[in-house]
mmCIF file of C-alpha atoms and ligand atoms in Angstrom:
data_model
loop_
_atom_site.group_PDB
_atom_site.id
_atom_site.type_symbol
_atom_site.label_atom_id
_atom_site.label_comp_id
_atom_site.label_asym_id
_atom_site.label_seq_id
_atom_site.Cartn_x
_atom_site.Cartn_y
_atom_site.Cartn_z
ATOM 1 C CA MET A 1 59.356 29.735 64.467
ATOM 2 C CA ALA A 2 56.186 28.690 66.276
ATOM 3 C CA LYS A 3 53.079 30.364 64.957
ATOM 4 C CA LEU A 4 50.842 32.437 67.208
ATOM 5 C CA LYS A 5 47.703 30.459 68.025
ATOM 6 C CA VAL A 6 44.597 32.516 67.370
ATOM 7 C CA GLY A 7 41.037 31.899 68.523
ATOM 8 C CA VAL A 8 38.348 33.616 66.449
ATOM 9 C CA LEU A 9 34.972 34.339 68.056
ATOM 10 C CA ILE A 10 32.044 34.750 65.681
ATOM 11 C CA SER A 11 28.257 34.938 65.672
ATOM 12 C CA GLY A 12 27.441 35.158 61.977
ATOM 13 C CA ARG A 13 28.661 35.573 58.415
ATOM 14 C CA GLY A 14 32.370 35.321 59.172
ATOM 15 C CA SER A 15 33.849 37.337 56.310
ATOM 16 C CA ASN A 16 36.572 38.683 58.617
ATOM 17 C CA LEU A 17 37.220 35.121 59.756
ATOM 18 C CA GLN A 18 37.600 34.239 56.072
ATOM 19 C CA ALA A 19 40.160 37.013 55.627
ATOM 20 C CA LEU A 20 42.150 35.555 58.535
ATOM 21 C CA ILE A 21 41.812 32.021 57.154
ATOM 22 C CA ASP A 22 43.083 33.248 53.771
ATOM 23 C CA ALA A 23 46.032 35.045 55.381
ATOM 24 C CA CYS A 24 46.965 31.914 57.345
ATOM 25 C CA GLU A 25 47.119 29.889 54.130
ATOM 26 C CA ASP A 26 50.375 31.661 53.331
ATOM 27 C CA GLU A 27 53.100 29.525 54.864
ATOM 28 C CA SER A 28 55.110 32.546 55.903
ATOM 29 C CA TYR A 29 52.191 34.071 57.860
ATOM 30 C CA PRO A 30 53.210 33.983 61.541
ATOM 31 C CA ALA A 31 49.809 32.994 62.992
ATOM 32 C CA GLU A 32 47.409 30.074 62.727
ATOM 33 C CA ILE A 33 43.775 29.655 63.737
ATOM 34 C CA ALA A 34 43.608 27.133 66.553
ATOM 35 C CA LEU A 35 39.855 27.418 67.178
ATOM 36 C CA VAL A 36 36.751 29.120 65.809
ATOM 37 C CA LEU A 37 34.175 29.565 68.506
ATOM 38 C CA SER A 38 30.578 30.572 67.812
ATOM 39 C CA ASN A 39 27.715 31.272 70.174
ATOM 40 C CA VAL A 40 25.280 30.667 67.280
ATOM 41 C CA ALA A 41 24.941 27.076 66.051
ATOM 42 C CA ASP A 42 24.129 27.948 62.440
ATOM 43 C CA ALA A 43 26.583 30.840 62.012
ATOM 44 C CA ALA A 44 27.718 30.800 58.371
ATOM 45 C CA GLY A 45 31.298 31.408 59.488
ATOM 46 C CA LEU A 46 31.475 27.909 60.994
ATOM 47 C CA LYS A 47 31.218 26.424 57.490
ATOM 48 C CA ARG A 48 34.146 28.556 56.335
ATOM 49 C CA ALA A 49 36.300 27.067 59.099
ATOM 50 C CA GLU A 50 35.053 23.506 58.567
ATOM 51 C CA ALA A 51 35.889 23.793 54.865
ATOM 52 C CA LYS A 52 39.525 24.301 55.877
ATOM 53 C CA LYS A 53 39.435 21.691 58.642
ATOM 54 C CA ILE A 54 39.931 24.306 61.332
ATOM 55 C CA PRO A 55 38.584 23.158 64.718
ATOM 56 C CA THR A 56 35.235 24.738 65.583
ATOM 57 C CA LYS A 57 33.073 24.771 68.655
ATOM 58 C CA VAL A 58 29.588 26.068 69.343
ATOM 59 C CA ILE A 59 28.944 27.384 72.833
ATOM 60 C CA ASP A 60 25.372 28.597 72.966
ATOM 61 C CA HIS A 61 25.049 31.386 75.509
ATOM 62 C CA LYS A 62 21.391 30.464 76.007
ATOM 63 C CA ALA A 63 22.459 27.176 77.580
ATOM 64 C CA TYR A 64 24.009 29.049 80.519
ATOM 65 C CA GLU A 65 22.344 30.748 83.435
ATOM 66 C CA ASP A 66 24.619 33.763 83.379
ATOM 67 C CA ARG A 67 27.411 35.412 81.432
ATOM 68 C CA GLU A 68 30.072 34.008 83.735
ATOM 69 C CA GLY A 69 29.000 30.417 83.071
ATOM 70 C CA PHE A 70 29.063 31.042 79.319
ATOM 71 C CA GLU A 71 32.470 32.671 79.514
ATOM 72 C CA ASP A 72 33.890 29.898 81.703
ATOM 73 C CA ALA A 73 32.932 27.427 78.979
ATOM 74 C CA MET A 74 34.612 29.636 76.364
ATOM 75 C CA GLN A 75 37.686 29.994 78.548
ATOM 76 C CA GLU A 76 37.975 26.246 78.873
ATOM 77 C CA ALA A 77 37.702 25.692 75.111
ATOM 78 C CA LEU A 78 40.170 28.459 74.304
ATOM 79 C CA THR A 79 42.695 27.207 76.844
ATOM 80 C CA ALA A 80 42.330 23.610 75.671
ATOM 81 C CA ALA A 81 43.087 24.766 72.121
ATOM 82 C CA GLY A 82 46.176 26.638 73.317
ATOM 83 C CA VAL A 83 44.839 29.996 72.130
ATOM 84 C CA GLU A 84 47.202 32.926 72.727
ATOM 85 C CA LEU A 85 45.267 35.720 71.011
ATOM 86 C CA ILE A 86 41.494 36.119 70.677
ATOM 87 C CA CYS A 87 40.039 37.936 67.659
ATOM 88 C CA LEU A 88 36.427 39.045 67.953
ATOM 89 C CA ALA A 89 35.021 38.954 64.444
ATOM 90 C CA GLY A 90 31.340 39.854 64.483
ATOM 91 C CA PHE A 91 30.876 38.269 67.908
ATOM 92 C CA MET A 92 27.591 39.651 69.191
ATOM 93 C CA ARG A 93 27.874 39.041 72.951
ATOM 94 C CA LEU A 94 29.105 41.552 75.498
ATOM 95 C CA LEU A 95 32.020 40.282 77.554
ATOM 96 C CA THR A 96 32.354 40.764 81.315
ATOM 97 C CA GLU A 97 35.147 42.677 82.954
ATOM 98 C CA GLY A 98 36.436 39.380 84.341
ATOM 99 C CA PHE A 99 36.868 37.758 80.928
ATOM 100 C CA VAL A 100 38.277 40.915 79.344
ATOM 101 C CA GLY A 101 40.736 41.266 82.257
ATOM 102 C CA ARG A 102 41.911 37.688 81.895
ATOM 103 C CA TRP A 103 42.739 38.346 78.242
ATOM 104 C CA ARG A 104 44.063 41.854 78.657
ATOM 105 C CA ASP A 105 46.160 42.863 75.630
ATOM 106 C CA ARG A 106 45.550 39.419 74.124
ATOM 107 C CA LEU A 107 41.995 40.155 72.956
ATOM 108 C CA ILE A 108 41.255 42.306 69.900
ATOM 109 C CA ASN A 109 38.131 43.475 68.080
ATOM 110 C CA ILE A 110 37.306 44.950 64.710
ATOM 111 C CA HIS A 111 34.662 47.674 64.569
ATOM 112 C CA PRO A 112 33.327 49.280 61.381
ATOM 113 C CA SER A 113 33.891 52.940 62.284
ATOM 114 C CA LEU A 114 36.729 55.275 63.104
ATOM 115 C CA LEU A 115 36.676 54.888 66.875
ATOM 116 C CA PRO A 116 36.017 56.592 69.195
ATOM 117 C CA ALA A 117 33.312 57.884 66.829
ATOM 118 C CA PHE A 118 30.204 55.752 66.321
ATOM 119 C CA ARG A 119 30.563 53.002 68.874
ATOM 120 C CA GLY A 120 27.850 50.369 69.106
ATOM 121 C CA LEU A 121 25.320 49.086 66.583
ATOM 122 C CA ASN A 122 23.792 50.541 63.372
ATOM 123 C CA VAL A 123 27.036 52.345 62.786
ATOM 124 C CA HIS A 124 26.641 53.131 59.083
ATOM 125 C CA ASP A 125 23.122 54.581 59.431
ATOM 126 C CA ARG A 126 24.390 56.873 62.150
ATOM 127 C CA VAL A 127 27.437 57.934 60.126
ATOM 128 C CA LEU A 128 25.131 58.868 57.222
ATOM 129 C CA GLU A 129 22.649 60.667 59.490
ATOM 130 C CA TYR A 130 25.508 62.661 60.957
ATOM 131 C CA GLY A 131 26.856 63.585 57.534
ATOM 132 C CA ALA A 132 30.418 62.457 58.250
ATOM 133 C CA ARG A 133 32.639 62.690 55.159
ATOM 134 C CA PHE A 134 34.858 59.785 56.154
ATOM 135 C CA SER A 135 34.345 56.521 57.926
ATOM 136 C CA GLY A 136 36.357 53.339 58.171
ATOM 137 C CA CYS A 137 37.272 50.575 60.534
ATOM 138 C CA THR A 138 39.308 50.158 63.689
ATOM 139 C CA VAL A 139 41.128 47.211 65.222
ATOM 140 C CA HIS A 140 41.690 47.714 68.941
ATOM 141 C CA PHE A 141 42.525 45.865 72.128
ATOM 142 C CA VAL A 142 39.352 45.184 74.068
ATOM 143 C CA ARG A 143 38.570 46.874 77.361
ATOM 144 C CA ALA A 144 35.465 46.456 79.497
ATOM 145 C CA ALA A 145 33.478 49.277 77.830
ATOM 146 C CA VAL A 146 31.882 48.496 74.466
ATOM 147 C CA ASP A 147 34.047 49.281 71.410
ATOM 148 C CA ASP A 148 36.663 50.837 73.643
ATOM 149 C CA GLY A 149 40.371 50.180 74.052
ATOM 150 C CA PRO A 150 43.817 51.013 72.669
ATOM 151 C CA ILE A 151 43.725 51.440 68.885
ATOM 152 C CA ILE A 152 46.127 49.293 66.860
ATOM 153 C CA ALA A 153 45.168 50.173 63.279
ATOM 154 C CA GLN A 154 42.521 52.015 61.312
ATOM 155 C CA ALA A 155 41.518 52.295 57.662
ATOM 156 C CA VAL A 156 39.727 55.365 56.328
ATOM 157 C CA VAL A 157 37.215 55.389 53.468
ATOM 158 C CA PRO A 158 35.313 58.332 52.003
ATOM 159 C CA VAL A 159 31.558 58.519 52.441
ATOM 160 C CA HIS A 160 29.839 59.086 49.089
ATOM 161 C CA GLN A 161 26.866 61.395 48.797
ATOM 162 C CA ASP A 162 24.675 58.649 47.347
ATOM 163 C CA ASP A 163 25.721 56.006 49.893
ATOM 164 C CA ASP A 164 23.242 53.997 51.842
ATOM 165 C CA ALA A 165 24.205 51.895 54.857
ATOM 166 C CA ASP A 166 24.808 48.847 52.659
ATOM 167 C CA SER A 167 27.107 50.529 50.144
ATOM 168 C CA LEU A 168 29.100 52.187 52.921
ATOM 169 C CA ALA A 169 29.316 48.917 54.872
ATOM 170 C CA ALA A 170 30.597 47.116 51.775
ATOM 171 C CA ARG A 171 33.276 49.745 51.094
ATOM 172 C CA ILE A 172 34.473 49.515 54.696
ATOM 173 C CA LEU A 173 34.318 45.716 54.805
ATOM 174 C CA THR A 174 36.841 45.418 51.976
ATOM 175 C CA HIS A 175 39.290 47.293 54.165
ATOM 176 C CA GLU A 176 38.389 45.328 57.292
ATOM 177 C CA HIS A 177 39.570 42.266 55.411
ATOM 178 C CA ARG A 178 42.972 43.885 54.884
ATOM 179 C CA VAL A 179 43.407 45.483 58.290
ATOM 180 C CA TYR A 180 42.524 42.500 60.508
ATOM 181 C CA PRO A 181 45.136 40.128 59.009
ATOM 182 C CA LEU A 182 47.671 42.950 59.081
ATOM 183 C CA VAL A 183 47.145 43.516 62.805
ATOM 184 C CA VAL A 184 47.292 39.817 63.638
ATOM 185 C CA ARG A 185 50.557 39.612 61.720
ATOM 186 C CA LEU A 186 52.031 42.595 63.585
ATOM 187 C CA ILE A 187 51.033 41.069 66.929
ATOM 188 C CA ALA A 188 52.431 37.656 65.951
ATOM 189 C CA GLN A 189 55.695 39.363 65.029
ATOM 190 C CA SER A 190 55.759 40.933 68.526
ATOM 191 C CA ARG A 191 55.734 44.393 66.973
ATOM 192 C CA VAL A 192 52.771 45.707 68.958
ATOM 193 C CA ARG A 193 53.201 47.084 72.470
ATOM 194 C CA VAL A 194 50.697 48.623 74.850
ATOM 195 C CA THR A 195 52.032 51.166 77.310
ATOM 196 C CA ASP A 196 49.687 53.262 79.463
ATOM 197 C CA ASP A 197 46.834 52.133 77.211
ATOM 198 C CA LEU A 198 48.510 53.458 74.078
ATOM 199 C CA VAL A 199 49.727 51.216 71.290
ATOM 200 C CA THR A 200 53.062 51.550 69.568
ATOM 201 C CA VAL A 201 54.013 49.501 66.525
ATOM 202 C CA ARG A 202 57.658 48.732 65.806
ATOM 203 C CA ASP A 203 58.732 49.889 62.325
ATOM 204 C CA PRO A 204 55.299 51.069 61.161
ATOM 205 C CA GLN A 205 54.789 52.137 57.566
ATOM 206 C CA ALA A 206 52.988 55.482 57.823
ATOM 207 C CA PRO A 207 50.854 56.237 54.761
ATOM 208 C CA MET A 208 51.527 59.387 52.761
ATOM 209 C CA GLY A 209 49.034 61.980 51.702
ATOM 210 C CA THR A 210 45.809 63.504 52.868
ATOM 211 C CA MET A 211 42.248 62.837 51.828
ATOM 212 C CA ILE A 212 39.788 65.694 51.480
ATOM 213 C CA ASN A 213 36.132 64.973 50.779
ATOM 214 C CA PRO A 214 34.786 66.492 48.548
ATOM 215 C CA ALA A 215 38.125 66.402 46.764
ATOM 216 C CA PRO A 216 39.659 69.795 45.908
ATOM 217 C CA GLU A 217 39.045 70.715 42.245
HETATM 218 C C1 GRF B 1 32.058 43.511 60.680
HETATM 219 O O1 GRF B 1 31.585 44.663 60.028
HETATM 220 C C2 GRF B 1 32.815 43.877 61.928
HETATM 221 O O2 GRF B 1 33.486 45.109 61.822
HETATM 222 C C3 GRF B 1 31.735 43.976 62.963
HETATM 223 O O3 GRF B 1 30.814 42.950 62.619
HETATM 224 C C4 GRF B 1 30.916 42.673 61.242
HETATM 225 C C5 GRF B 1 31.200 41.217 61.112
HETATM 226 O O4 GRF B 1 31.168 40.776 59.778
HETATM 227 N N1 GRF B 1 32.278 43.846 64.273
HETATM 228 P P1 GRF B 1 31.690 39.343 59.415
HETATM 229 O O5 GRF B 1 30.888 38.336 60.237
HETATM 230 O O6 GRF B 1 33.141 39.273 59.713
HETATM 231 O O7 GRF B 1 31.407 39.170 57.942
#
């Protein structure tokens, strides 16, 4: 069966891109990365793709007068590569309603909190300041508002009392690297449907058990 062609948009480190690259190495994985697009020329993630001979392209937003011009260039590159699903993976540009609309339900993002809590930047600092006992990550379809849209999957991690933003980020990141490839696989298998802005997954495996933090003694 033909594999789903994925375009990954990055601006930096690219550890989630790496998780997708690793997943795609498995022959039975139903998706492949057709293009890695970065708006930052020296994004470390580009090297990860080049190492695996995955096509890359840099489109520097600063070279364009406005967002639309930048997005038109991205659109052209994505279409030329035959991309069917876009994964935002640490892509640090806001997208216009026009672009998001064009890719409706074919554009996903990973965010390091349990949405709708803690949208935006400096997530982990804010989680710690708030005293939340759990955090995690969310993969969702993208809508025009920032970090908004139908949720596909989430992973929950406990917040430890001695956490700082870095230790919490690291704990969550490990799970991001599991959840993003899982979601791309579910989409490639046509098991994800959006109806009235709610996602249903065909044959989901619901986890058992409850987490309480602090744990009952
Ligand atoms: C991740 O924490 C992701 O959730 C957020 O940006 C970070 C990107 O990290 N959107 P990386 O570039 O994938 O390592």
